[in-house]
mmCIF file of C-alpha atoms and ligand atoms in Angstrom:
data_model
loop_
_atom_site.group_PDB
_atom_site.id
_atom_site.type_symbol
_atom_site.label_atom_id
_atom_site.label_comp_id
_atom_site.label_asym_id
_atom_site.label_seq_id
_atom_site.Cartn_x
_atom_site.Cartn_y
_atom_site.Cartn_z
ATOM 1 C CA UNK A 274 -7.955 -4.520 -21.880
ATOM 2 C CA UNK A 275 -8.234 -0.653 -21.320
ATOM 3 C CA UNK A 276 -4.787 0.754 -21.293
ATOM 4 C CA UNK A 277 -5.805 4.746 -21.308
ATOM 5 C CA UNK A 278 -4.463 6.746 -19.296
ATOM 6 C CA UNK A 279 -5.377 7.179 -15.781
ATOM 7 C CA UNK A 280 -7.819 9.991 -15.261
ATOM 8 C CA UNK A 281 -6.648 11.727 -11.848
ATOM 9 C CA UNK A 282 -9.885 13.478 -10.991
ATOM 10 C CA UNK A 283 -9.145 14.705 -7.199
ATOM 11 C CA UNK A 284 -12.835 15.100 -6.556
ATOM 12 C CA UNK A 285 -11.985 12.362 -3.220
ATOM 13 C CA UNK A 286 -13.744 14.263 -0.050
ATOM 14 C CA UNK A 287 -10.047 13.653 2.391
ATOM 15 C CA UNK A 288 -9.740 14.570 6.158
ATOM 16 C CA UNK A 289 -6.683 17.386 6.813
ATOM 17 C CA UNK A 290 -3.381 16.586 4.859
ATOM 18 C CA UNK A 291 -0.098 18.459 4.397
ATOM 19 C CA UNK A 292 -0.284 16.850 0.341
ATOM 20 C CA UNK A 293 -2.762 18.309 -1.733
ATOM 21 C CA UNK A 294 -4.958 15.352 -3.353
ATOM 22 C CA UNK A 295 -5.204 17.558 -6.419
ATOM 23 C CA UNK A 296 -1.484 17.941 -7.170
ATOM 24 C CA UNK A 297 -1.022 16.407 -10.640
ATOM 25 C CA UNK A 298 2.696 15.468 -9.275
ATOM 26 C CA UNK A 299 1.519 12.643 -7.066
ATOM 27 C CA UNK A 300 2.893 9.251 -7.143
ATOM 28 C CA UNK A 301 0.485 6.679 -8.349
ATOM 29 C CA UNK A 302 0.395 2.922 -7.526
ATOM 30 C CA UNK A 303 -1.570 0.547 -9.017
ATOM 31 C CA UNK A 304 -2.949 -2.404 -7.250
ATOM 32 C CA UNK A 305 -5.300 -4.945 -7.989
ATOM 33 C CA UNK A 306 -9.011 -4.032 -6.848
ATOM 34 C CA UNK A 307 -9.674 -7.192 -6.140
ATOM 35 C CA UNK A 308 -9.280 -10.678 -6.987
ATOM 36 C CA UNK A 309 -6.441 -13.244 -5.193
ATOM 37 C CA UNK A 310 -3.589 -10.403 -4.787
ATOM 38 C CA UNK A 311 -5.818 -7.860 -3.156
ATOM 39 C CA UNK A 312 -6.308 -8.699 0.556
ATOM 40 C CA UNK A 313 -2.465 -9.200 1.025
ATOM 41 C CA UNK A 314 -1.777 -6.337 -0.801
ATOM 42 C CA UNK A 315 -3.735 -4.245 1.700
ATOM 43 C CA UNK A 316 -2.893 -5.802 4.713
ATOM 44 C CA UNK A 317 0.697 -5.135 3.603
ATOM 45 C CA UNK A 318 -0.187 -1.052 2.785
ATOM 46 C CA UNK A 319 -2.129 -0.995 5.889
ATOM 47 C CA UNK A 320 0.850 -2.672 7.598
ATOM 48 C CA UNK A 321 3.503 -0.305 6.021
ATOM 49 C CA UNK A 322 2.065 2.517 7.378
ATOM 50 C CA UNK A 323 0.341 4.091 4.413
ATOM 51 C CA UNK A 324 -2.440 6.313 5.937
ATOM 52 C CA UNK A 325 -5.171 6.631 3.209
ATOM 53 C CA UNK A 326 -8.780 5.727 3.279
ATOM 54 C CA UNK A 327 -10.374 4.196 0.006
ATOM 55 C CA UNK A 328 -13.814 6.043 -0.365
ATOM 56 C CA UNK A 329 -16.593 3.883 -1.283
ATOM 57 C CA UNK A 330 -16.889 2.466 -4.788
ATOM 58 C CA UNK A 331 -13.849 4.924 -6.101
ATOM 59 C CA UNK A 332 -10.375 3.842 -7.448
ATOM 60 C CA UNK A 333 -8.216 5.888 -6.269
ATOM 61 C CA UNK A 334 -7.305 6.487 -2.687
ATOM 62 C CA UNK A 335 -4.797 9.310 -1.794
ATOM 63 C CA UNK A 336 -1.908 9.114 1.001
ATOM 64 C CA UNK A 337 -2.208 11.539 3.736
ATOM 65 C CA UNK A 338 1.433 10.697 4.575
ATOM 66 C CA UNK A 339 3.131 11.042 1.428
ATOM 67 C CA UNK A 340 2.279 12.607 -1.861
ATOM 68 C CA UNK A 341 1.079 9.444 -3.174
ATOM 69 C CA UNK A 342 -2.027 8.187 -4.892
ATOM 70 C CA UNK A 343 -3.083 4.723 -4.546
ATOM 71 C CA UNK A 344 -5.147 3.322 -7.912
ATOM 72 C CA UNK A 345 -7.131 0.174 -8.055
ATOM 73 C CA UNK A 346 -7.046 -1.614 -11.042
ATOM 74 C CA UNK A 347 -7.736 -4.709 -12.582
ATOM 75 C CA UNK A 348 -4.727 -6.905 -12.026
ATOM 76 C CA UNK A 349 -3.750 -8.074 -15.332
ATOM 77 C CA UNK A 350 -3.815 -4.454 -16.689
ATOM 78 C CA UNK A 351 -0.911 -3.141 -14.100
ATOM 79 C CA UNK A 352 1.803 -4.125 -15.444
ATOM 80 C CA UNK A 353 0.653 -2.431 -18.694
ATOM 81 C CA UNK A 354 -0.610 0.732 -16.708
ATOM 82 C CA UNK A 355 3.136 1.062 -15.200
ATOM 83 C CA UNK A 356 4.750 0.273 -18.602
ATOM 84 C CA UNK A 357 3.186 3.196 -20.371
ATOM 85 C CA UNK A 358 3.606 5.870 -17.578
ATOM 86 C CA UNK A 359 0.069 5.945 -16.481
ATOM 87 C CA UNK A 360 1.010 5.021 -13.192
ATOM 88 C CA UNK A 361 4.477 5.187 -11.579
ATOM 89 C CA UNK A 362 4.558 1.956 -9.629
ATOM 90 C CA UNK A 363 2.098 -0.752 -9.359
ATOM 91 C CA UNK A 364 1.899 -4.195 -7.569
ATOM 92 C CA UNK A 365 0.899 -7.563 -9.281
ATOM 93 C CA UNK A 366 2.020 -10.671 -10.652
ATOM 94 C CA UNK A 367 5.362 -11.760 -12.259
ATOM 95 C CA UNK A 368 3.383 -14.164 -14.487
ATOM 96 C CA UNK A 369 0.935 -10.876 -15.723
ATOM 97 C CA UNK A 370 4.310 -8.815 -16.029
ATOM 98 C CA UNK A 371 6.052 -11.766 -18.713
ATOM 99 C CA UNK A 372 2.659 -12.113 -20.577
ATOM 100 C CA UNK A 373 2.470 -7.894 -21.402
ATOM 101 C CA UNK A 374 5.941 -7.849 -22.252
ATOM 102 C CA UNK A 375 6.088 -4.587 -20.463
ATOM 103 C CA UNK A 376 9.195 -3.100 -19.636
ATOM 104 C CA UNK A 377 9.147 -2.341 -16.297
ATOM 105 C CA UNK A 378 11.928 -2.458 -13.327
ATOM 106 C CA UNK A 379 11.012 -5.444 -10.908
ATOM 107 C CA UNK A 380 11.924 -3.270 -8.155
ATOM 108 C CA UNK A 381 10.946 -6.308 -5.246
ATOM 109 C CA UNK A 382 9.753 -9.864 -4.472
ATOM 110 C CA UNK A 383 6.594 -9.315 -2.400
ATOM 111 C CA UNK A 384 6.995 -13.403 -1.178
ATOM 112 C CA UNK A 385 2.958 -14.035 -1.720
ATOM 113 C CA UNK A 386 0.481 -14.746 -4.239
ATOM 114 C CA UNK A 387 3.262 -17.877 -5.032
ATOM 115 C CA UNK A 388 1.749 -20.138 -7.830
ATOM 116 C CA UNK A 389 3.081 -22.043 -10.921
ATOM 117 C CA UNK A 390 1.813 -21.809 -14.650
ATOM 118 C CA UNK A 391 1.940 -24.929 -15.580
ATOM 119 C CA UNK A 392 1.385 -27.048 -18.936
ATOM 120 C CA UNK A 393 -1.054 -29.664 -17.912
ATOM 121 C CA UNK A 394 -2.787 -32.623 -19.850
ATOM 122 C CA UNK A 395 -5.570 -35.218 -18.995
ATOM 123 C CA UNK A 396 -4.192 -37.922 -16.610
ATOM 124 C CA UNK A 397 -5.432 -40.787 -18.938
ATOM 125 C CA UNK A 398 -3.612 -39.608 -22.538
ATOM 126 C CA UNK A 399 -0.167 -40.093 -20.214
ATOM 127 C CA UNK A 400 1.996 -37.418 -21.742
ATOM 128 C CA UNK A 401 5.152 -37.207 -20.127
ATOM 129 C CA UNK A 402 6.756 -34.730 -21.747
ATOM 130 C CA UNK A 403 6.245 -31.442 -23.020
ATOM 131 C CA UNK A 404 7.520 -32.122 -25.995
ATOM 132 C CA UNK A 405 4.624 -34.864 -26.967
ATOM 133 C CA UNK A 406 2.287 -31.686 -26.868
ATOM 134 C CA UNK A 407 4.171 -29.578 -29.356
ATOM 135 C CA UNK A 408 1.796 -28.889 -32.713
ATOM 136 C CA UNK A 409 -1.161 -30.027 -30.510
ATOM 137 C CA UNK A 410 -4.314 -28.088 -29.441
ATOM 138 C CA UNK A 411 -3.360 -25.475 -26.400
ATOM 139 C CA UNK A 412 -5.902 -23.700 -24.509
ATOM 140 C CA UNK A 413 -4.860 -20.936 -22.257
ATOM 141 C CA UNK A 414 -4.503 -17.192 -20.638
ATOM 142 C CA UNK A 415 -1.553 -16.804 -20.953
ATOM 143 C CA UNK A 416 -1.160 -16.425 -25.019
ATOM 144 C CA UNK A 417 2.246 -14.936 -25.626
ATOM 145 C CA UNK A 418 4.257 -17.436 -22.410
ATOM 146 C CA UNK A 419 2.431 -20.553 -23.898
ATOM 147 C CA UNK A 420 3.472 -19.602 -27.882
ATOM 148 C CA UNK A 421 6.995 -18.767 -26.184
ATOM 149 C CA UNK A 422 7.400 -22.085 -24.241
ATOM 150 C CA UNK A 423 6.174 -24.118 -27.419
ATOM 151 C CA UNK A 424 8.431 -22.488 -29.937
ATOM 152 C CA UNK A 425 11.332 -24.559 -28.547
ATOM 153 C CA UNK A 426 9.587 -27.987 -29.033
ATOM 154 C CA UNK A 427 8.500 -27.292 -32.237
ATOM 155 C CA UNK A 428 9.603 -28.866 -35.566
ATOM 156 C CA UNK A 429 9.002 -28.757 -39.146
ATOM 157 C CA UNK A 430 7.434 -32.736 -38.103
ATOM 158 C CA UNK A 431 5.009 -31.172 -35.384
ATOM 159 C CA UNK A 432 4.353 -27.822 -36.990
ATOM 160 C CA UNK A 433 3.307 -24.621 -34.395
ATOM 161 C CA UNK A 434 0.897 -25.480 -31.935
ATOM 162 C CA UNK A 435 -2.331 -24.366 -31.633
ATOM 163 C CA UNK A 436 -2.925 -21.956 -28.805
ATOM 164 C CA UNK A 437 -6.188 -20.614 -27.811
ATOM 165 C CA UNK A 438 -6.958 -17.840 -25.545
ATOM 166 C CA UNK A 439 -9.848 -17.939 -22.724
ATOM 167 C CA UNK A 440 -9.919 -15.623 -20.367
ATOM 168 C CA UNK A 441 -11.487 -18.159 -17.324
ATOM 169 C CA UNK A 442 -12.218 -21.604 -16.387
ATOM 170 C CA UNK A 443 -8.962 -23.094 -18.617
ATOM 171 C CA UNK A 444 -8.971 -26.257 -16.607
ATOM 172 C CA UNK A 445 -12.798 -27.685 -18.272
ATOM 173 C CA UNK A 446 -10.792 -27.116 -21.838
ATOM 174 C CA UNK A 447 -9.702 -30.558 -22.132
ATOM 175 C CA UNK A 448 -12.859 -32.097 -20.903
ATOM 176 C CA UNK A 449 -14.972 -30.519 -23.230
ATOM 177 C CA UNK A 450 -12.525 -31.943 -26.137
ATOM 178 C CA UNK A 451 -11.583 -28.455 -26.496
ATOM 179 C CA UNK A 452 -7.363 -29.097 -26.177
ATOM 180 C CA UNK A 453 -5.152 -31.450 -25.725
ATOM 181 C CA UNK A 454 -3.277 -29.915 -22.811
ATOM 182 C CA UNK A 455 -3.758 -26.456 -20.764
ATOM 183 C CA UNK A 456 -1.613 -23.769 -19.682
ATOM 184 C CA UNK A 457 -2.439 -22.540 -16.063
ATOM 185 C CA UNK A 458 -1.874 -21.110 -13.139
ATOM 186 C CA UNK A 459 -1.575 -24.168 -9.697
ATOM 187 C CA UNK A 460 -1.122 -23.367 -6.350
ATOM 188 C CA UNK A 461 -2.611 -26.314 -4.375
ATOM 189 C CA UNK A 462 -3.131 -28.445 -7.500
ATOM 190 C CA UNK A 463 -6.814 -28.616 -6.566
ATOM 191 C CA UNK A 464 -8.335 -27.517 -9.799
ATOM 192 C CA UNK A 465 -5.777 -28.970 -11.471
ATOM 193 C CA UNK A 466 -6.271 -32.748 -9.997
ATOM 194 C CA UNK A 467 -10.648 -31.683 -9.705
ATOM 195 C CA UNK A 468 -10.461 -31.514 -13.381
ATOM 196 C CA UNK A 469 -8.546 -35.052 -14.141
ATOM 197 C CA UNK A 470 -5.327 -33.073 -15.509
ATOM 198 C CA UNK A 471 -1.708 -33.732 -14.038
ATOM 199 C CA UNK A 472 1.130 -31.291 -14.502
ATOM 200 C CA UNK A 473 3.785 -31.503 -17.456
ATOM 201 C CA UNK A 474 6.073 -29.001 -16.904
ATOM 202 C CA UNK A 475 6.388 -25.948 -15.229
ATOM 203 C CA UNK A 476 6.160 -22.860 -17.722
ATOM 204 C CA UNK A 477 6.629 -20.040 -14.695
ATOM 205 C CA UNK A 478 7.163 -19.559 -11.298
ATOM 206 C CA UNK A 479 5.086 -16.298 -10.527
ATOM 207 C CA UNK A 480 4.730 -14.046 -7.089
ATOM 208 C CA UNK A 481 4.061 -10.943 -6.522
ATOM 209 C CA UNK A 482 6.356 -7.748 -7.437
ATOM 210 C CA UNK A 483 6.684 -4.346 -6.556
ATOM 211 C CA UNK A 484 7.536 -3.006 -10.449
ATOM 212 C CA UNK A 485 7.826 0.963 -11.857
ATOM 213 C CA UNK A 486 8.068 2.775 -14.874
ATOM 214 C CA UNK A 487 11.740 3.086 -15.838
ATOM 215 C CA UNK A 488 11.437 7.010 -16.583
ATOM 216 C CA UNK A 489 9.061 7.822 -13.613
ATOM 217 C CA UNK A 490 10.089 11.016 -12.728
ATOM 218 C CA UNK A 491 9.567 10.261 -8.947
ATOM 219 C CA UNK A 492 12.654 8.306 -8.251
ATOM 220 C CA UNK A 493 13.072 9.574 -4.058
ATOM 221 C CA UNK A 494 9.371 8.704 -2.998
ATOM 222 C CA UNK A 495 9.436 5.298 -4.967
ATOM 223 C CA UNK A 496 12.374 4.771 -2.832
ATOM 224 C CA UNK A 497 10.788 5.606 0.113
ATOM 225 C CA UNK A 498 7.403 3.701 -0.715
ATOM 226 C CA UNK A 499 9.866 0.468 -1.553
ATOM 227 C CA UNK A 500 11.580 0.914 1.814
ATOM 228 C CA UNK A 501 8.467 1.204 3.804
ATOM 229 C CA UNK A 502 6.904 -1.961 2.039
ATOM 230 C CA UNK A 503 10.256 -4.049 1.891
ATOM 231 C CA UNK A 504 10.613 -2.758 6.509
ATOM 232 C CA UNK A 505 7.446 -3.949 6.620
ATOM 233 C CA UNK A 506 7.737 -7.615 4.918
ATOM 234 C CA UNK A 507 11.183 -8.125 7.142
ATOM 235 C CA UNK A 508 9.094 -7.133 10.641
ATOM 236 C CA UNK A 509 6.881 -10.039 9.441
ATOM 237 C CA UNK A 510 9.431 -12.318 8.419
ATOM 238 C CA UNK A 511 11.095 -12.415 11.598
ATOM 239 C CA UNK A 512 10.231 -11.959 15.814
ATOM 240 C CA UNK A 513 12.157 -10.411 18.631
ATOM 241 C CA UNK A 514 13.826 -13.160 20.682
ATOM 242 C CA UNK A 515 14.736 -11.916 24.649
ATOM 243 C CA UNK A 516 16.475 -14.055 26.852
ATOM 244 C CA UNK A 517 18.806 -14.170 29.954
ATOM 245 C CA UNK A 518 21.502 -16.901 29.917
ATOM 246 C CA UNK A 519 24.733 -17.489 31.855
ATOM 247 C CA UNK A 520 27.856 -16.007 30.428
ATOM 248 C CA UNK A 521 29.334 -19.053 30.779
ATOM 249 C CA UNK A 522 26.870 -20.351 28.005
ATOM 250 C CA UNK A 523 26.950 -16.800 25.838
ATOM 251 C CA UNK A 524 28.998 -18.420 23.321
ATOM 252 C CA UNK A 525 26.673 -21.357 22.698
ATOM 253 C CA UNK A 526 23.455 -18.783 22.516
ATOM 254 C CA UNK A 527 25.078 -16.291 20.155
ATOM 255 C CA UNK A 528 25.516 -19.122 18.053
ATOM 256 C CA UNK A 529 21.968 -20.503 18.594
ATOM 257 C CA UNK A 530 20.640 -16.521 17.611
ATOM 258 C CA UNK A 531 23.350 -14.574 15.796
ATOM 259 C CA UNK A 532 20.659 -11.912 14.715
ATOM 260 C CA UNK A 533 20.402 -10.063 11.418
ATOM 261 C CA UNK A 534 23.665 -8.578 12.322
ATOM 262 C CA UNK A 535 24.634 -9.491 15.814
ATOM 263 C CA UNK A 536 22.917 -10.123 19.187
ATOM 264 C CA UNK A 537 22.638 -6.976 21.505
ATOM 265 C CA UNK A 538 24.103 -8.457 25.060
ATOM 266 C CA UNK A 539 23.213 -5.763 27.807
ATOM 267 C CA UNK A 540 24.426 -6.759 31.347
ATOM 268 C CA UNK A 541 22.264 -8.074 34.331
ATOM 269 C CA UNK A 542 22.624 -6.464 38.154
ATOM 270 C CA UNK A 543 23.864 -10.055 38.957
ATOM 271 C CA UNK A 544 27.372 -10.016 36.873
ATOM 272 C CA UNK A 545 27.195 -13.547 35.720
ATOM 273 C CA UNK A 546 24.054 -13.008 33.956
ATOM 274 C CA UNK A 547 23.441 -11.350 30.754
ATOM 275 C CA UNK A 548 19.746 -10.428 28.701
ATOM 276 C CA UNK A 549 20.250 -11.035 24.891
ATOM 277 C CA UNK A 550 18.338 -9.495 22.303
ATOM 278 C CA UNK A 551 18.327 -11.119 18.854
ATOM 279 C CA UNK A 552 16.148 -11.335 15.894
ATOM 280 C CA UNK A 553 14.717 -15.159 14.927
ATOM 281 C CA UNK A 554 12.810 -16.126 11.716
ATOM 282 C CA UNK A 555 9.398 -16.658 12.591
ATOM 283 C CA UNK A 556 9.174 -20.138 11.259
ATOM 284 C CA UNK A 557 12.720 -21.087 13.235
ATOM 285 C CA UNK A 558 11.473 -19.306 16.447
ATOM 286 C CA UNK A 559 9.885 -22.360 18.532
ATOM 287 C CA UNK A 560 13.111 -24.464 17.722
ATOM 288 C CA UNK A 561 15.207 -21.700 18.867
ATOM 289 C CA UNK A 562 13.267 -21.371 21.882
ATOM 290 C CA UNK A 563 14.125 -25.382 22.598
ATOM 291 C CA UNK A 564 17.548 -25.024 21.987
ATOM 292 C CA UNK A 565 17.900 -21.497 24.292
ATOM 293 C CA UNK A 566 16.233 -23.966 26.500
ATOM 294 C CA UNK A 567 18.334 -26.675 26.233
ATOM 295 C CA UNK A 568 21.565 -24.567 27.212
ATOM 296 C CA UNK A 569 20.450 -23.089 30.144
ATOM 297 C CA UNK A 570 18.824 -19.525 28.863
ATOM 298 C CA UNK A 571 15.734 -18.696 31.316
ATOM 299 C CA UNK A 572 12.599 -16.288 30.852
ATOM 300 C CA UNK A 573 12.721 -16.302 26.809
ATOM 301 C CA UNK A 574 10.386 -14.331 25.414
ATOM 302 C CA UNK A 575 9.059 -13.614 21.205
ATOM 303 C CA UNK A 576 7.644 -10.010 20.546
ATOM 304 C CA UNK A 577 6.290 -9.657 17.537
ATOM 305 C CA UNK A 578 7.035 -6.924 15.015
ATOM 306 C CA UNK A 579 5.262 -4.361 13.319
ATOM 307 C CA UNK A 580 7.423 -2.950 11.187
ATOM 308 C CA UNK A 581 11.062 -2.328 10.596
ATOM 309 C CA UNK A 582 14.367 -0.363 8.885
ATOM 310 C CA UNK A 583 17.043 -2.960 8.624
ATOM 311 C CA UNK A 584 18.827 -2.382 5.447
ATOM 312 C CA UNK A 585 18.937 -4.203 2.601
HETATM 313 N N1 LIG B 216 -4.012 -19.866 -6.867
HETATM 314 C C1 LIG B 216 -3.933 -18.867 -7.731
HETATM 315 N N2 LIG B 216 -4.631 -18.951 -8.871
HETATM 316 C C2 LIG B 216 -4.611 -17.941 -9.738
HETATM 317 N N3 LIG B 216 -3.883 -16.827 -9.586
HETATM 318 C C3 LIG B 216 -3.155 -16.699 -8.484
HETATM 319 C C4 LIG B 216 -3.145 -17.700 -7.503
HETATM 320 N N4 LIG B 216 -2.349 -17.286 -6.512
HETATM 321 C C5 LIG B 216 -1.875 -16.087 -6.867
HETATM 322 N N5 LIG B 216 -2.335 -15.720 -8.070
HETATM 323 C C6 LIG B 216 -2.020 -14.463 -8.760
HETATM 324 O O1 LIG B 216 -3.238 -13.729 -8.938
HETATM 325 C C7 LIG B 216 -3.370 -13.343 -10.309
HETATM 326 C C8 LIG B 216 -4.829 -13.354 -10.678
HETATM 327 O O2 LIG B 216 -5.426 -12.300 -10.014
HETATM 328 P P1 LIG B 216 -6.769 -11.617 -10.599
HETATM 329 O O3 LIG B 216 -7.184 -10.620 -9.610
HETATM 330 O O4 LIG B 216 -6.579 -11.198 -12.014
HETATM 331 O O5 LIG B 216 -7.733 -12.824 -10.769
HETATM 332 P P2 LIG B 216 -8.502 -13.658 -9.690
HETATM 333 O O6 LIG B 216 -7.763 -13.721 -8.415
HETATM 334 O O7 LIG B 216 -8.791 -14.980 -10.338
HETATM 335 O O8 LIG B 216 -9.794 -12.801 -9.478
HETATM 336 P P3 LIG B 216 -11.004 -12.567 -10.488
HETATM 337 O O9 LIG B 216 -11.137 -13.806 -11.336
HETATM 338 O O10 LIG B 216 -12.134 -12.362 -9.533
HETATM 339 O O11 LIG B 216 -10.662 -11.336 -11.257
HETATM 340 C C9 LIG B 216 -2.564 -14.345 -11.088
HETATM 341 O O12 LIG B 216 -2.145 -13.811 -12.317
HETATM 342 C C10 LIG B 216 -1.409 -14.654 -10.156
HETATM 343 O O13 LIG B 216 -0.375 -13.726 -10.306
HETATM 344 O O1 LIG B 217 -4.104 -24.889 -7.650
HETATM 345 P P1 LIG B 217 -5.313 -24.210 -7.085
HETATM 346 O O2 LIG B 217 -5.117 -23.853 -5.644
HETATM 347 O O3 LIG B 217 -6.570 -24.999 -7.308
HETATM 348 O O4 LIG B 217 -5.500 -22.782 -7.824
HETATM 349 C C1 LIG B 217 -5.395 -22.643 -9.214
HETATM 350 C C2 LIG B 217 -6.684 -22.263 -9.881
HETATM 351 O O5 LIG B 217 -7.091 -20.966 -9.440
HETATM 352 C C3 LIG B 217 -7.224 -20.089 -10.558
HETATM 353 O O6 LIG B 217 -8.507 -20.056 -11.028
HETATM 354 P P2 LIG B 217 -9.622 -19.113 -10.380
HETATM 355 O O7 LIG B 217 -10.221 -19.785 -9.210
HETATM 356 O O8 LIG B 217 -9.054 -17.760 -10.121
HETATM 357 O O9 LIG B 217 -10.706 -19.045 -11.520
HETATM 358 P P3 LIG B 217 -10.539 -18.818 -13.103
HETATM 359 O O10 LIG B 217 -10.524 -20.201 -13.685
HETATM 360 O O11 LIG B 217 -11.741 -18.030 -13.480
HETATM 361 O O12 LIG B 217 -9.246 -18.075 -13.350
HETATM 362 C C4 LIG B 217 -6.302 -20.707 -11.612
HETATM 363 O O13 LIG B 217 -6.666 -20.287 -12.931
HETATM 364 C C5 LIG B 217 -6.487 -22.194 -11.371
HETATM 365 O O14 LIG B 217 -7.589 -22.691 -12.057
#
C-alpha cells in the first residue's frame, strides 16, 4: 500500500472557474477509482451537484463550484490517505476504515455498498460455531479484524489461530486445503455458497462512509460538501406525494402522509376541497397511493426528487 502523500500537481486543462485549480488550499476527497464503490459514488457526486469533469486517465478532478479537489484512489488506501492528512475527506468502506485502524471522524452513512465480512467454513466439516475455528488455519483480507475477532475465542487449549493474508480470491482457500475457514466479505452469498462454504458468524457489517481527517483545517466546506451529499441521499430516499382529498377526510390523509415535518394543505377554488403536499418514502409510495385511494383522495400524483435541504 502507498500511503505518500498526495502530489497536487494542477497541471488539469479546466474550462472558466471562480477557484483556482492550483490553490494548494483546496479540499481534497478521496474516492475509489474504481472497483464496487465507484459507480455509486459518482452517480451520487454527479447527483449532488458537484460540477467537475475527470480528465482522461488523471486522478484528480477539480470542482468548478467549490474549492474542492476530487482524488481517485484505490479504495482500501482511503481511509489511510484521510488518516494521515493527505486528503481531507474521502469516501469508502467501514470494513477498510476498521482494518487501517485509522482515526478518522465517520462523518455519514452513505446507505450502499452494504455487505457482511463474514467467518465462513466448508459446508461438509459442519462447524457451528465460531468458536470450533479458534487456533485453526484462517485465510483472509482482512488481517488485523480476523486476529481481533479470534482473540476472544482463544485459549491456552486452542492456542492463536493462524491467519493468513491474500489479497483476492479468499473463497478457493479452503478448497485448495489452504484453511480451515475464511474471512470475507458476502453480499448475495453467491461466492460464498459457489465455493461450498456456509457462513459462521458475522465479523462486520460494512457500508459506505463519508469520513475526514480530525485536524483538517477545512471544517466550513466539509460541512458544506456533507450537506450537499447527505440533501442529495434524502431527495432519493423519498418522492413528492400531491393529492386533492375532501376535508372531510383531511384527518385520515394527514395521517396516511404526515411528511418529514408536516403536510403543506393549500386550499382548492371549490372550499370543500383541499391539494396536499407531503413527502413519502420511495419504497412506501405505491401503498400510500392505495390507501389515499382508498379514502377518497383523487388525482395523486409522485414527482421525483433531485435533490434536497431538509435538515438533519
Ligand atoms: N459484494 C461486495 N463484495 C466485496 N466488496 C464489496 C461488496 N459490496 C460492497 N463492497 C465494498 O467494496 C470494497 C471493495 O472495493 P474495491 O474497489 O477495493 O474492490 P473491488 O470492488 O473488488 O474491485 P477490484 O477488485 O477491481 O479492485 C469492500 O471493501 C466493501 O467495502
Ligand atoms: O456475496 P457476493 O454477492 O457473491 O459477493 C461477495 C464476493 O465479492 C467479493 O469478491 P470480488 O468479486 O470483488 O473478487 P475478489 O475475490 O478478488 O475480492 C468478495 O470478496 C466476495 O468474494
Amino acid at each position: 500500500q502507498c500511503h505518500q502523500g498526495y502530489q497536487h500537481t494542477g497541471r488539469t486543462k479546466m474550462s472558466a472557474s471562480k477557484f483556482d485549480p492550483k490553490d494548494p488550499n483546496r479540499l481534497l476527497l478521496a474516492v475509489p477509482k474504481k472497483g464496487r464503490m465507484h459507480a455509486a459514488i459518482i452517480d451520487m457526486l454527479n447527483g449532488s451537484g458537484f460540477d467537475y469533469k475527470r480528465p482522461e486517465r488523471l486522478d484528480i478532478a477539480h470542482c468548478r463550484d467549490l474549492p474542492v479537489s476530487i482524488v481517485f484512489l484505490p479504495a482500501a488506501d482511503i481511509a489511510t490517505y484521510v488518516s494521515d492528512g493527505n486528503v481531507d475527506l474521502g469516501i469508502t468502506g467501514e470494513d477498510i476504515v476498521a482494518e487501517s485502524g485509522a482515526n478518522v471522524n465517520v462523518l455519514m452513512e452513505l446507505g450502499f455498498g452494504k455487505c457482511r465480512l463474514s467467518l465462513q467454513a466448508p459446508k461438509q466439516a459442519n462447524i457451528t460455531d465460531a468458536k470450533q475455528l479458534a487456533g485453526k488455519r484462517i485465510v483472509t483480507s482482512f488481517p488485523a479484524l480476523t486476529e481481533a475477532f479470534f482473540k476472544k475465542f482463544e485459549t491456552e487449549e486452542t492456542g492463536k489461530t493462524n491467519i493468513k493474508c491474500i489479497s483476492g480470491s479468499v473463497e478457493a482457500a479452503c478448497g485448495l486445503g489452504l484453511a480451515d475457514g475464511i474471512v470475507d466479505l458476502v453480499e448475495t452469498g453467491t461466492t460464498m455458497r459457489a465455493a461450498g462454504l456456509e457462513e459462521i458468524s458475522t465479523v462486520l457489517n460494512t457500508q459506505c462512509v463519508l469520513i475526514s481527517n480530525p485536524q483538517s483545517k477545512h471544517n466550513e466546506l466539509i460541512e458544506i460538501v456533507r450537506r450537499r451529499l447527505a440533501g442529495y441521499l434524502t431527495a432519493s430516499r423519498f418522492v413528492m406525494i400531491t393529492y386533492n382529498v375532501h376535508r372531510a377526510a383531511l384527518k385520515e390523509a394527514s395521517l396516511i402522509t404526515p411528511g418529514k415535518r408536516s403536510p403543506s394543505i393549500v386550499s382548492l377554488e371549490d372550499s370543500n376541497w383541499v391539494a396536499v403536499n407531503a413527502l413519502v418514502e420511495k419504497k412506501r409510495a405505491a401503498g400510500v397511493m392505495d390507501e389515499l385511494e382508498r379514502i377518497g383522495a383523487t388525482d395523486i400524483l409522485t414527482t421525483q426528487l433531485h435533490s434536497s435541504r431538509m435538515g438533519d
